[in-house]
XYZ file of C-alpha atoms in Angstrom:
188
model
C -16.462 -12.291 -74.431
C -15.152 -9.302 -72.854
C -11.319 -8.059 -72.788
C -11.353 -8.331 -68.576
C -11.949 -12.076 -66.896
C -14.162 -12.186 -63.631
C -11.441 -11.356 -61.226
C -10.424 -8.944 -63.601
C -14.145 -7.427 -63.327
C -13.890 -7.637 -59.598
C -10.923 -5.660 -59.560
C -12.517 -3.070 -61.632
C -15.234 -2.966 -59.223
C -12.657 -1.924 -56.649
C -11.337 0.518 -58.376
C -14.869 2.167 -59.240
C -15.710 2.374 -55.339
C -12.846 4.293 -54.293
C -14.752 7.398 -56.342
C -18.324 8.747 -53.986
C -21.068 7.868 -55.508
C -22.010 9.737 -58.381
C -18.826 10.080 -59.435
C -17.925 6.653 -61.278
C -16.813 8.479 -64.044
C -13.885 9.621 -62.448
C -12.510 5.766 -62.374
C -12.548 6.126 -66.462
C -8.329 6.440 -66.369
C -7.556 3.769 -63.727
C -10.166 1.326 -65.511
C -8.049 2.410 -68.995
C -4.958 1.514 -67.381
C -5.762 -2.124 -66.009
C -7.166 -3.011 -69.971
C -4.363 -2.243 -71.307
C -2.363 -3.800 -68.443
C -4.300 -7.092 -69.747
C -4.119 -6.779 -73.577
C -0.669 -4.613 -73.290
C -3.041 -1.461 -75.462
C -6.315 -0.208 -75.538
C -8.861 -2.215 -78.027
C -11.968 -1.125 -79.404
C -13.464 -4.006 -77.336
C -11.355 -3.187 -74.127
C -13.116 0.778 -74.353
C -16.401 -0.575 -75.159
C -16.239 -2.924 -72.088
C -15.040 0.243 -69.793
C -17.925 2.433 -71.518
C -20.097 -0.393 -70.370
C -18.576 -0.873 -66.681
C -19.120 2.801 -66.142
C -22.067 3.503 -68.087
C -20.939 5.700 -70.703
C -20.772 5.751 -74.667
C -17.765 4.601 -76.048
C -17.022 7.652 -77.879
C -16.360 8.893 -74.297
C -14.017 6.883 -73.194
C -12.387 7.054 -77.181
C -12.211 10.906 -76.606
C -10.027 10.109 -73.403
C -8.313 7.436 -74.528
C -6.837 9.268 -77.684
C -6.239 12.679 -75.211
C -3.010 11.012 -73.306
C -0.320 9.567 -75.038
C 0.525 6.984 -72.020
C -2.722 5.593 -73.070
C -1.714 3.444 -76.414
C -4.088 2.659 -78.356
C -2.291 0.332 -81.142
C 0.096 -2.725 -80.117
C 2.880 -1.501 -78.831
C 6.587 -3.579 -78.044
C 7.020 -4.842 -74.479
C 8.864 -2.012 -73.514
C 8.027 1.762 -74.621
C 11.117 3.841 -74.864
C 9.836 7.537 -74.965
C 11.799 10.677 -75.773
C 10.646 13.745 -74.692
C 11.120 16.603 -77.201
C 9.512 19.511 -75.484
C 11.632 22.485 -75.229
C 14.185 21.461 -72.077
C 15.424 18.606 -73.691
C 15.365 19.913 -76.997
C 17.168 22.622 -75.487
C 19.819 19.491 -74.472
C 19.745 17.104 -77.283
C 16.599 15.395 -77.325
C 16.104 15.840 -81.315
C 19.270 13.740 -81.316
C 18.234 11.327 -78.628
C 14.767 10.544 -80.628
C 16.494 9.813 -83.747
C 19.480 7.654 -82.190
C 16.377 5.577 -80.468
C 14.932 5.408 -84.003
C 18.250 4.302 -85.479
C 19.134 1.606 -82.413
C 15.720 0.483 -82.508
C 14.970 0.036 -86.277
C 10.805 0.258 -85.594
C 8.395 -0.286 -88.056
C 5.620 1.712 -89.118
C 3.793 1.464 -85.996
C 7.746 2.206 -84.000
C 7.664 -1.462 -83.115
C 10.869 -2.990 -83.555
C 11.149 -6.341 -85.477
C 11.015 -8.447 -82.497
C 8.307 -6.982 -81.293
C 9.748 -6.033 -77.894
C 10.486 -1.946 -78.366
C 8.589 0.703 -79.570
C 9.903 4.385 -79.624
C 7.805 7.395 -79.054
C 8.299 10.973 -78.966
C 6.440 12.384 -76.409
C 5.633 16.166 -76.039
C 6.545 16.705 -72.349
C 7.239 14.056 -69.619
C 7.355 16.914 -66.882
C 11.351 16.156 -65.926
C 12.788 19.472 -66.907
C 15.085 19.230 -63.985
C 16.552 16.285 -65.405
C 16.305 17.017 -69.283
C 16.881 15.530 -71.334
C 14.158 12.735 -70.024
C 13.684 9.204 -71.453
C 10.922 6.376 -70.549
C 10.955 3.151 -70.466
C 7.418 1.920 -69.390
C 6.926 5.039 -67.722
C 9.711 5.235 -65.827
C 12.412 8.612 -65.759
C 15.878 8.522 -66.910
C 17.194 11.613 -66.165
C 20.174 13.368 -67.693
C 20.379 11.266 -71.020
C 22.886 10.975 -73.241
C 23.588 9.108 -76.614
C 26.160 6.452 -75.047
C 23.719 5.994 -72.333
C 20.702 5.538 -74.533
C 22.617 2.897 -76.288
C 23.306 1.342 -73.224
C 20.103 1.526 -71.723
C 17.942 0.117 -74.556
C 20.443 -2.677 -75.041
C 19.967 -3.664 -71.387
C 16.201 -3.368 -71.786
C 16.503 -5.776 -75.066
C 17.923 -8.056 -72.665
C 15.565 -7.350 -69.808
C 17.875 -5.945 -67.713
C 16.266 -2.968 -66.910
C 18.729 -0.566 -65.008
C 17.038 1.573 -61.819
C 15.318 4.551 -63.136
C 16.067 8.229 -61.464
C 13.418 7.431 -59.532
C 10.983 5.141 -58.512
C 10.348 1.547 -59.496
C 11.364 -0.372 -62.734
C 8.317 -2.095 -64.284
C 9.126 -5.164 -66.030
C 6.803 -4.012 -69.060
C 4.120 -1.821 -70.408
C 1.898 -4.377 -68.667
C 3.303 -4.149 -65.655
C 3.165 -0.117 -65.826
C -0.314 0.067 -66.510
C -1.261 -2.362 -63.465
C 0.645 0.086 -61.453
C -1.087 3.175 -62.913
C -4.336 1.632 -62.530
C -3.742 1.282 -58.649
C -3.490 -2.219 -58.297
C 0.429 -2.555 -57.804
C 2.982 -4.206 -59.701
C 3.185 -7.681 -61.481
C 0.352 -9.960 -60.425
């Protein structure tokens, strides 16, 4: 049995004909996004059934997959808290952010916390340099970060309280997020 259910499959099919024909291919993220809005990461299974759905090898859709870092490809917590490190924030304390996540977090080896409801990530470059330094939860930009409001902030999230981001919508979870990125809105 396959990681998307009939409606699911339907859905899928909605998203492929928004792309001319021809050009299928080019539904390969938004497809990504709504199997791991289902199974909250991408599977083996879940990039074998898009490979399928779009008639392409797996290793095609593997070689996107493991290009962008939104794209997680082992369990992840509810909620992904990710630093950016990239030279801005850097610049502005983002080495120290990362590690005070780390810290408040306690993840695992996989940066899942215990409870299974955070994981931490460093990411290169969320493209906020106006705002550095940047943090993510489930995609969404807090600007302007500091160590007393990273404490803050993942404490509300552990509560699911999620506080407005700088901009934009607050998706509940990863879930949620990837629903949105794959074009079909918000929670179902």
């Amino acid at each position: 049995m396959g990681v998307l259910s009939p409606e699911q499959r339907e859905q899928a099919a909605g998203i492929i004909a928004r792309y001319p024909e021809g050009h299928e291919r080019s539904a390969m993220m938004p497809l990504l996004y709504l199997v791991q809005s289902v199974e909250g990461y991408l599977s083996r299974e879940g990039m074998r059934e898009v490979a399928e759905i779009l008639g392409l090898r797996t290793a095609e859709v593997e070689a996107v997959a493991s290009f962008y870092t939104m794209l997680r490809r082992h369990f992840p917590g509810d909620h992904v808290i990710s630093v950016c490190t990239n030279l801005s924030c850097a610049l502005r304390g983002a080495n120290e952010l990362y590690a005070k996540a780390k810290e408040i977090v306690e993840p695992d080896d996989e940066s899942v916390s215990s409870d299974g409801k955070l994981t931490v990530h460093e990411e290169e470059c969320l493209g906020g340099c106006d705002g550095a330094p940047v943090v993510q939860v489930n995609f969404a930009n807090y600007d302007n970060m500091t160590e007393e409001k990273l404490a803050e902030l993942i404490e509300a999230v552990r509560r699911g309280e999620l506080p407005p981001p700088s901009r934009g919508t607050t998706p509940k979870d990863i879930r949620d997020a990837s629903r949105t990125l794959a074009g079909l809105g918000g929670e179902q």
